[in-house]
Short mmCIF file of C-alpha atoms and ligand atoms in Angstrom, two decimals:
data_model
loop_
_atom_site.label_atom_id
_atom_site.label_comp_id
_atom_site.label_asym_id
_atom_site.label_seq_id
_atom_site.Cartn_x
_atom_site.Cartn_y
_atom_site.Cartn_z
CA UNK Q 81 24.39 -19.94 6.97
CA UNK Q 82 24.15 -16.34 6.82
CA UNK Q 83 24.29 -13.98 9.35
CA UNK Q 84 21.24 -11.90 10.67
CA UNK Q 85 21.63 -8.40 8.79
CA UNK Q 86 22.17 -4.88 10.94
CA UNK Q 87 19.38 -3.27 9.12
CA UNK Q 88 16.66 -5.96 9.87
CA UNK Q 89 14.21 -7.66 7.90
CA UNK Q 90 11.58 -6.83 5.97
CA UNK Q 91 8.19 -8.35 5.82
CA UNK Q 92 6.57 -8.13 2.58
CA UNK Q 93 3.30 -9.35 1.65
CA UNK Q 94 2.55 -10.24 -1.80
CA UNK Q 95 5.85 -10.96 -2.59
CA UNK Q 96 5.29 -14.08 -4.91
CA UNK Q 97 4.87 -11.73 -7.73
CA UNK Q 98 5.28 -7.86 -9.17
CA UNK Q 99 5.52 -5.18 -7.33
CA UNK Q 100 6.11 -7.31 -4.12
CA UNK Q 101 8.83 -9.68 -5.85
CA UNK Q 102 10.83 -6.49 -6.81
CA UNK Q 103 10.46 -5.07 -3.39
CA UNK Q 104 12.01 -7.92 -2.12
CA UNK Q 105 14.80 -8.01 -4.82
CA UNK Q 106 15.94 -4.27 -3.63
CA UNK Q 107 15.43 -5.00 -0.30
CA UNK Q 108 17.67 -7.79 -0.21
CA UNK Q 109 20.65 -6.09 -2.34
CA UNK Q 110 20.07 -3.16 0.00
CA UNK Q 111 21.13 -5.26 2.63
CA UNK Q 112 17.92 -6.31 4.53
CA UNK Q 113 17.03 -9.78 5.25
CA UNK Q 114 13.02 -10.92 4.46
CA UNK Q 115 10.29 -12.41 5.61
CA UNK Q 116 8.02 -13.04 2.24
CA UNK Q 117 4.15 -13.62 2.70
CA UNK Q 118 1.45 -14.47 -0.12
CA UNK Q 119 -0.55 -17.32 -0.99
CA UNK Q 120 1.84 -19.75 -3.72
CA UNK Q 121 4.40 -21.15 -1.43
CA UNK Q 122 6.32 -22.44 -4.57
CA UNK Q 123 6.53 -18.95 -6.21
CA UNK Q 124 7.89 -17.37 -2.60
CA UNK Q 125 10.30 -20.29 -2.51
CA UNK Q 126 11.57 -19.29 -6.16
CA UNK Q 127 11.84 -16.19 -5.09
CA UNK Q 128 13.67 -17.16 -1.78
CA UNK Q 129 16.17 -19.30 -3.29
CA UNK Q 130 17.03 -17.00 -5.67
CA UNK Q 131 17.76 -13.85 -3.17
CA UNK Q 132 19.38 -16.03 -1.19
CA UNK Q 133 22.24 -17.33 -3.85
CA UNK Q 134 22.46 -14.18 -5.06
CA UNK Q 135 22.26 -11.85 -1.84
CA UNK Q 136 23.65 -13.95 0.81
CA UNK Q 137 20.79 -12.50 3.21
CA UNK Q 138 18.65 -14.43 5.32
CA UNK Q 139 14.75 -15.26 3.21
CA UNK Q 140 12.00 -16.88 5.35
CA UNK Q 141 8.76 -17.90 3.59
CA UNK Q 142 5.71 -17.37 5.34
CA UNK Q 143 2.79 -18.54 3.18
CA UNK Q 144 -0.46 -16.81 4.24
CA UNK Q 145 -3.95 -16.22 2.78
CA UNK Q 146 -4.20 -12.92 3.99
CA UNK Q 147 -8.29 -13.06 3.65
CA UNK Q 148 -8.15 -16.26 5.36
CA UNK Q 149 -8.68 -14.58 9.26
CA UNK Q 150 -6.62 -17.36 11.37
CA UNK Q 151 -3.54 -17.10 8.41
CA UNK Q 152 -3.66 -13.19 8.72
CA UNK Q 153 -3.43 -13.76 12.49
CA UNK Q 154 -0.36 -15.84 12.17
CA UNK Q 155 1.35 -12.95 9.81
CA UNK Q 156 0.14 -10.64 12.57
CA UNK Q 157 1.69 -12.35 15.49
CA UNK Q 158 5.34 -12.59 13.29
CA UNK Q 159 4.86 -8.96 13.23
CA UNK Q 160 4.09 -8.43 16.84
CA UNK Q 161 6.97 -11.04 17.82
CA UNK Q 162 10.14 -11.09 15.88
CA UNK Q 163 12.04 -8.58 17.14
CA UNK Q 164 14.05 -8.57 13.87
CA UNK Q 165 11.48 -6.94 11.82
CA UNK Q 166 12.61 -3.13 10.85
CA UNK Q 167 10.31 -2.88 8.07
CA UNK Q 168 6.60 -3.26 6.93
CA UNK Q 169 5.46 -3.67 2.96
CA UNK Q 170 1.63 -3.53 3.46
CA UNK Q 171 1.97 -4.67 -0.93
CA UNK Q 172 -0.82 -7.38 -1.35
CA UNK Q 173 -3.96 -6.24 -2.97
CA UNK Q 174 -6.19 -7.09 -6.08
CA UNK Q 175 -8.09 -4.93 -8.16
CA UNK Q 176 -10.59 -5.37 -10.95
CA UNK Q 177 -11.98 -3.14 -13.77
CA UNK Q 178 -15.63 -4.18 -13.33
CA UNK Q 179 -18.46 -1.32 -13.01
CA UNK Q 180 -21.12 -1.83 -10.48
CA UNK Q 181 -23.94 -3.53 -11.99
CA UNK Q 182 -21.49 -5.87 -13.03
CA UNK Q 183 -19.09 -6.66 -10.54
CA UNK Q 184 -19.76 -9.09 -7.72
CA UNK Q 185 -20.69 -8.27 -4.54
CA UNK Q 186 -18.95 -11.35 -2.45
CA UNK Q 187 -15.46 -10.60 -4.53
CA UNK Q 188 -15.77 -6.60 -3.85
CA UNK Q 189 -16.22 -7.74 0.12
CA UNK Q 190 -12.73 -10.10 -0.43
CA UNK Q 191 -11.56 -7.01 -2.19
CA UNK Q 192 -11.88 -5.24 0.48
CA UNK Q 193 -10.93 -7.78 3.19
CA UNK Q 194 -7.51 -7.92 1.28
CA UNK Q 195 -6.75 -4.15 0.37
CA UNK Q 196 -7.94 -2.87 3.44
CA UNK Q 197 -8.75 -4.81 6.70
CA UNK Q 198 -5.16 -7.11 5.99
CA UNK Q 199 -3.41 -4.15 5.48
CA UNK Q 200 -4.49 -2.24 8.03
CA UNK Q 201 -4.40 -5.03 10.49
CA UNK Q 202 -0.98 -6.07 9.90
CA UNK Q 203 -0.13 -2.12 10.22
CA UNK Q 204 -1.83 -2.49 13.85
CA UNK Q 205 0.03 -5.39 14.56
CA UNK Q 206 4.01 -4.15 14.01
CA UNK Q 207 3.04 0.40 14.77
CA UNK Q 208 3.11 -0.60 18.49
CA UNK Q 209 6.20 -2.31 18.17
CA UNK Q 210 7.69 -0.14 16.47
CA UNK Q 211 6.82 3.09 18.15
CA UNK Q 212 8.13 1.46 21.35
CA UNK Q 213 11.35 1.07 19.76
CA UNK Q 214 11.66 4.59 18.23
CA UNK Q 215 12.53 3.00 14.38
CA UNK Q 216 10.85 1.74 11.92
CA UNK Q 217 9.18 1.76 8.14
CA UNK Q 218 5.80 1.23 7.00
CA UNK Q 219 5.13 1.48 3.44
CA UNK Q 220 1.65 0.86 2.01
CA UNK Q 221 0.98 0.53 -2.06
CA UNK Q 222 -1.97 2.14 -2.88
CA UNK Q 223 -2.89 3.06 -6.58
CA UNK Q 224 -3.22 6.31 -8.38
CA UNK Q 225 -7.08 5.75 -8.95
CA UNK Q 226 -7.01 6.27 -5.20
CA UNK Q 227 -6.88 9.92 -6.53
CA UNK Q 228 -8.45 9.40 -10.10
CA UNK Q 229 -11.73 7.14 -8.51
CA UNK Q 230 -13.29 7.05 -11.40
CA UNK Q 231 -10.98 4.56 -13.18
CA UNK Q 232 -11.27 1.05 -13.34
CA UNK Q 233 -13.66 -0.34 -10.02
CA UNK Q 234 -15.01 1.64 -7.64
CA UNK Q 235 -14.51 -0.62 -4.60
CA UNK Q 236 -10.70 -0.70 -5.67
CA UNK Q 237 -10.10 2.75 -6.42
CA UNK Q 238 -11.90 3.38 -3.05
CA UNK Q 239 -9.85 0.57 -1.04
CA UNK Q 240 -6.66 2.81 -2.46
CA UNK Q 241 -8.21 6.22 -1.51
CA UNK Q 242 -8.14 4.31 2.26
CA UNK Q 243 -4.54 3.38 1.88
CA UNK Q 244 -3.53 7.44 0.56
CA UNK Q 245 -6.12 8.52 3.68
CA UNK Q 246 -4.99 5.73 6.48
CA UNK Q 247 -0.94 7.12 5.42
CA UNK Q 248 -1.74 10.55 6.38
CA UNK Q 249 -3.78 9.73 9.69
CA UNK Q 250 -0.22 6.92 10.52
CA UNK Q 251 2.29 10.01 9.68
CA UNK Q 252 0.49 12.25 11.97
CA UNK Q 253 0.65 9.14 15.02
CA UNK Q 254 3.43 7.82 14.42
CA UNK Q 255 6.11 10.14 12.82
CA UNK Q 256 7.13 11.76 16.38
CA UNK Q 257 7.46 8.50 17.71
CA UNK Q 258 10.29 7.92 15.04
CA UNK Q 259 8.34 5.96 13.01
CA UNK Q 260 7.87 6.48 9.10
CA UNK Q 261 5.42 5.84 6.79
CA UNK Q 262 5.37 5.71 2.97
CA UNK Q 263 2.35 6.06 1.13
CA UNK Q 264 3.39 4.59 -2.81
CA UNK Q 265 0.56 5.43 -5.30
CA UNK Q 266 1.80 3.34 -8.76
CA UNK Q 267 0.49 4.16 -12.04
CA UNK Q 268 -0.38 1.09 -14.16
CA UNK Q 269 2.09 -1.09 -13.94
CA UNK Q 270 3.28 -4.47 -16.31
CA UNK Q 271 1.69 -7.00 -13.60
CA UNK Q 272 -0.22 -9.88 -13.05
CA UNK Q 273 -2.42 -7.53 -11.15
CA UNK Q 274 -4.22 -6.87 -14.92
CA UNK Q 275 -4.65 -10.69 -15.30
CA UNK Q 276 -6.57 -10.73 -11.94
CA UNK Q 277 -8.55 -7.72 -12.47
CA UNK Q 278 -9.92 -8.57 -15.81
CA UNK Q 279 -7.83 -6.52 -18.35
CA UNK Q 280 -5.04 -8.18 -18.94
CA UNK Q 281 -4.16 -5.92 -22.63
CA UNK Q 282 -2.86 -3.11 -20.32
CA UNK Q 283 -0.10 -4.72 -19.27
CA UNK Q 284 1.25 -4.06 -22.86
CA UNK Q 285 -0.04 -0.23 -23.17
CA UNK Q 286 2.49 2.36 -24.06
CA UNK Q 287 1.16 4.02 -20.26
CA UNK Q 288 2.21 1.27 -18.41
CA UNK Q 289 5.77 1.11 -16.00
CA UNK Q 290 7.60 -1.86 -15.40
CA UNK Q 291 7.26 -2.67 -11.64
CA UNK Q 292 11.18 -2.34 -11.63
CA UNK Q 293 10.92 1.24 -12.61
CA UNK Q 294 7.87 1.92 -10.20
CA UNK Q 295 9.48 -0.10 -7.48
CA UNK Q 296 13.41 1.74 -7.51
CA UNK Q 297 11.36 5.00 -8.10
CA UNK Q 298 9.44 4.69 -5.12
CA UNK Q 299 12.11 3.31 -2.58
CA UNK Q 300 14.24 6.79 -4.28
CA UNK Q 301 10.94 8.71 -2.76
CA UNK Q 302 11.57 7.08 0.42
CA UNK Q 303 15.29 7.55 1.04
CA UNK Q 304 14.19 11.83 -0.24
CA UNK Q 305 11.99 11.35 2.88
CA UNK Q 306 8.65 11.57 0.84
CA UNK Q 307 5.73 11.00 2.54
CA UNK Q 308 3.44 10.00 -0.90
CA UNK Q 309 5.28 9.04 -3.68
CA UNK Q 310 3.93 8.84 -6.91
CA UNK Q 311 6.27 7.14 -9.48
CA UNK Q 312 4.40 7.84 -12.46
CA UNK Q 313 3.61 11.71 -11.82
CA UNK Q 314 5.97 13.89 -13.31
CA UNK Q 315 4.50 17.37 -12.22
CA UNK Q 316 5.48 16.60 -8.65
CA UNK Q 317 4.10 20.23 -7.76
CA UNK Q 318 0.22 19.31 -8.57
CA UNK Q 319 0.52 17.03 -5.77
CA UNK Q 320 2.56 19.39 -3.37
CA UNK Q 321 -0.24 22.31 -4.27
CA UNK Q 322 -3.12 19.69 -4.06
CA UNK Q 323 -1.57 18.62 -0.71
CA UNK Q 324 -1.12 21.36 0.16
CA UNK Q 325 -4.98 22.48 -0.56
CA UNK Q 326 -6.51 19.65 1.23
CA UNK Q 327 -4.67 20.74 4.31
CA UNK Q 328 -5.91 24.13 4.01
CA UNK Q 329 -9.32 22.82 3.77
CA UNK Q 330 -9.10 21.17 6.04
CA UNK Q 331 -8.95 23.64 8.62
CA UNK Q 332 -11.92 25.22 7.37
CA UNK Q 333 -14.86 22.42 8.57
CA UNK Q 334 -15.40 23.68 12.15
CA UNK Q 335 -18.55 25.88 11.79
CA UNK Q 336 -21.80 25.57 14.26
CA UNK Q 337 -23.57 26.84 11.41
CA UNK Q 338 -24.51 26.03 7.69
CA UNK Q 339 -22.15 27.85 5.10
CA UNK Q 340 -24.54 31.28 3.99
CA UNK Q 341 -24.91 29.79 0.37
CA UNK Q 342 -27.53 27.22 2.39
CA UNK Q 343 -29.15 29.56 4.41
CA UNK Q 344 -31.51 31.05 1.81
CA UNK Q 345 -33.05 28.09 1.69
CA UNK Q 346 -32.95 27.64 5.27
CA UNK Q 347 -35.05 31.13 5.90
CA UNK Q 348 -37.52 30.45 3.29
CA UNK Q 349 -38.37 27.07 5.03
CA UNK Q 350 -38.52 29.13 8.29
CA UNK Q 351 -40.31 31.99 6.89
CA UNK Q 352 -43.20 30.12 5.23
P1 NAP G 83 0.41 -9.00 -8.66
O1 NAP G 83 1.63 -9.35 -9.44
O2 NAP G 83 -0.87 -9.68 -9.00
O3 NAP G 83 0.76 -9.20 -7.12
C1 NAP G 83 -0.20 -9.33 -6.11
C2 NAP G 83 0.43 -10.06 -4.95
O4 NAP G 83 -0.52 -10.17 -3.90
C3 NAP G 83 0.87 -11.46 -5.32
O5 NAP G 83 2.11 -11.75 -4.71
C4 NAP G 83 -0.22 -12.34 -4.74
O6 NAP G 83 0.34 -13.59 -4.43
C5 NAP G 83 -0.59 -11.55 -3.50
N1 NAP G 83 -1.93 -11.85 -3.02
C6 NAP G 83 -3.10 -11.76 -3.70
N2 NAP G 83 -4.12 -12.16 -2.93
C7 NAP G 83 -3.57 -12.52 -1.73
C8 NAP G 83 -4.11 -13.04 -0.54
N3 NAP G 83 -5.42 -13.28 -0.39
N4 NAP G 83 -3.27 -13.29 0.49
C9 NAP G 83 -1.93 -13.07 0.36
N5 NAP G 83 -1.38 -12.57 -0.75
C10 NAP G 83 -2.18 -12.32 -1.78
O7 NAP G 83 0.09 -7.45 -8.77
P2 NAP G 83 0.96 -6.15 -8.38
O8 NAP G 83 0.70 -5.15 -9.43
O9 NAP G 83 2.35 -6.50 -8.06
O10 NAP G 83 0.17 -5.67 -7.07
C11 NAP G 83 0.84 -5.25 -5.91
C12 NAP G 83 0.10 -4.06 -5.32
O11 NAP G 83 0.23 -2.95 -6.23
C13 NAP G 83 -1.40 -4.25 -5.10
O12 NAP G 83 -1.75 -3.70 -3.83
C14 NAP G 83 -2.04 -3.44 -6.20
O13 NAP G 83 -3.32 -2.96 -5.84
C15 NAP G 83 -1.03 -2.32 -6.34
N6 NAP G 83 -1.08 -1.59 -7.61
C16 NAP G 83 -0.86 -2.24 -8.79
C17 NAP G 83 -0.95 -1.53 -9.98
C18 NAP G 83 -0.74 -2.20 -11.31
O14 NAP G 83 -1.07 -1.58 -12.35
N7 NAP G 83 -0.17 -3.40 -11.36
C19 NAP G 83 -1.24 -0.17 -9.96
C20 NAP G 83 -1.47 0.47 -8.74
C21 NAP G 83 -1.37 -0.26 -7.58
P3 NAP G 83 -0.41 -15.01 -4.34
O15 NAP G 83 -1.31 -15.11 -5.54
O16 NAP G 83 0.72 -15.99 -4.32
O17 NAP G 83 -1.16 -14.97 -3.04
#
């Protein structure tokens, strides 16, 4: 029996497969223990068995529908009560390529039941804890198309422009309180994910990373302290100008009246 590890455990979710099941490989050889959470039992216990043989840490398997409300309660209260847990991977999350007048309206709701109100639930569930304790990691996958909407489905790429815009509002809570938060935005990347959303070709394309790659790239953001990390972008300094941008923009908003460019209009209205 192993012993409990000095750095914690992780909770992943979505670690049956992908980007998940490599989180939970580097996790374990970086010395944390795991708690593993998505739907196929069997594929967690694979996964399980085999970090535990080969990592000697401690692997529990907590098989949860996380769009199935009382499961996502149960990962919720884990989160809320096992004082082990250092570290939050907010990982599971489907996609599809489907435009609108195709797609179907009860699968973009369980899209965004998944992507969003799991993820951000199970973020509400360990921040407290965490913030109490003055240590911890959140780190939430979102996509690139979070960014680049108008790829693949709009609910999706809109579920990931949450993720990117729920990170920023978290940092600005939680990082005094000693807590961090990582938002990862992956490129296409050689998953099951494409199976699931409906293209399964570009898992093959000469665009698309290994999850290996996108996974040790993103945990090397996270030990440089990044706050975003975007695996696949190699002009780093679009994003830090972009960021940098949005922030200035966003101090420009406060105004009790219209911008001049709308006040022509404005007068004639008045005037006729
Ligand atoms: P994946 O191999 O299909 O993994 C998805 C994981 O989520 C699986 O472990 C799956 O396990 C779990 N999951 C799905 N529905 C679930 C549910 N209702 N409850 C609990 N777990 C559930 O795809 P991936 O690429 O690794 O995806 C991981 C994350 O990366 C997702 O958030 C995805 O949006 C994001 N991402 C992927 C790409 C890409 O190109 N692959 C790009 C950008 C972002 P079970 O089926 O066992 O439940």
């Amino acid at each position: 029996m192993s012993s409990s590890s000095p750095k914690g455990a992780a909770l992943i979710t979505g670690a049956s497969s992908g980007i998940g099941a490599v989180y939970a490989d580097r996790l374990a050889k970086r010395g944390y223990d795991l708690i593993l959470v998505a739907r196929n039992e069997q594929r967690l216990n694979a996964v399980a068995g085999r970090l535990r043989g080969e990592t000697g840490r401690q692997v529990t398997v907590l098989p949860a529908d996380l769009n199935d409300k009382v499961s996502l309660a149960k990962v919720e209260a884990v989160l809320r009560d096992d004082p082990s847990i250092t570290m939050l991977v907010n990982n599971a999350g489907v996609g599809s390529v489907a435009s609108i007048l195709r797609a179907d309206v009860d699968k973009m709701a369980a899209m965004i039941e998944l992507n969003i109100t799991a993820l951000t639930r199970l973020t509400y569930a360990v921040a407290p804890v965490f913030a109490a304790r003055g240590a911890g990691t959140i780190i939430n996958i979102a996509s690139v198309v979070g960014i680049a909407v108008e790829a693949l489905n709009g609910v999706y790429s809109a579920s990931k422009s949450y993720v990117l815009s729920f990170g920023h509002s978290l940092q600005k809570d939680l990082a005094e309180k000693g807590v961090r938060v990582q938002t990862v935005l992956p490129g296409a990347t050689a998953t099951e994910f494409w199976d699931v959303a409906g293209y399964a070709p570009q898992k093959t394309s000469e665009i698309t990373m290994s999850a290996e790659d996108c996974v040790d790239a993103a945990l090397a953001g996270l030990d440089a302290g990044e706050q975003v990390t975007i695996p696949g972008l190699h002009e780093g300094e679009l994003w830090t100008r972009w960021e940098a941008e949005r922030r200035e923009l966003s101090t420009k908003f406060g105004n009790a009246k219209p911008a001049p460019r709308y006040r022509a209009a404005a007068d004639s209205v008045g005037a006729a």
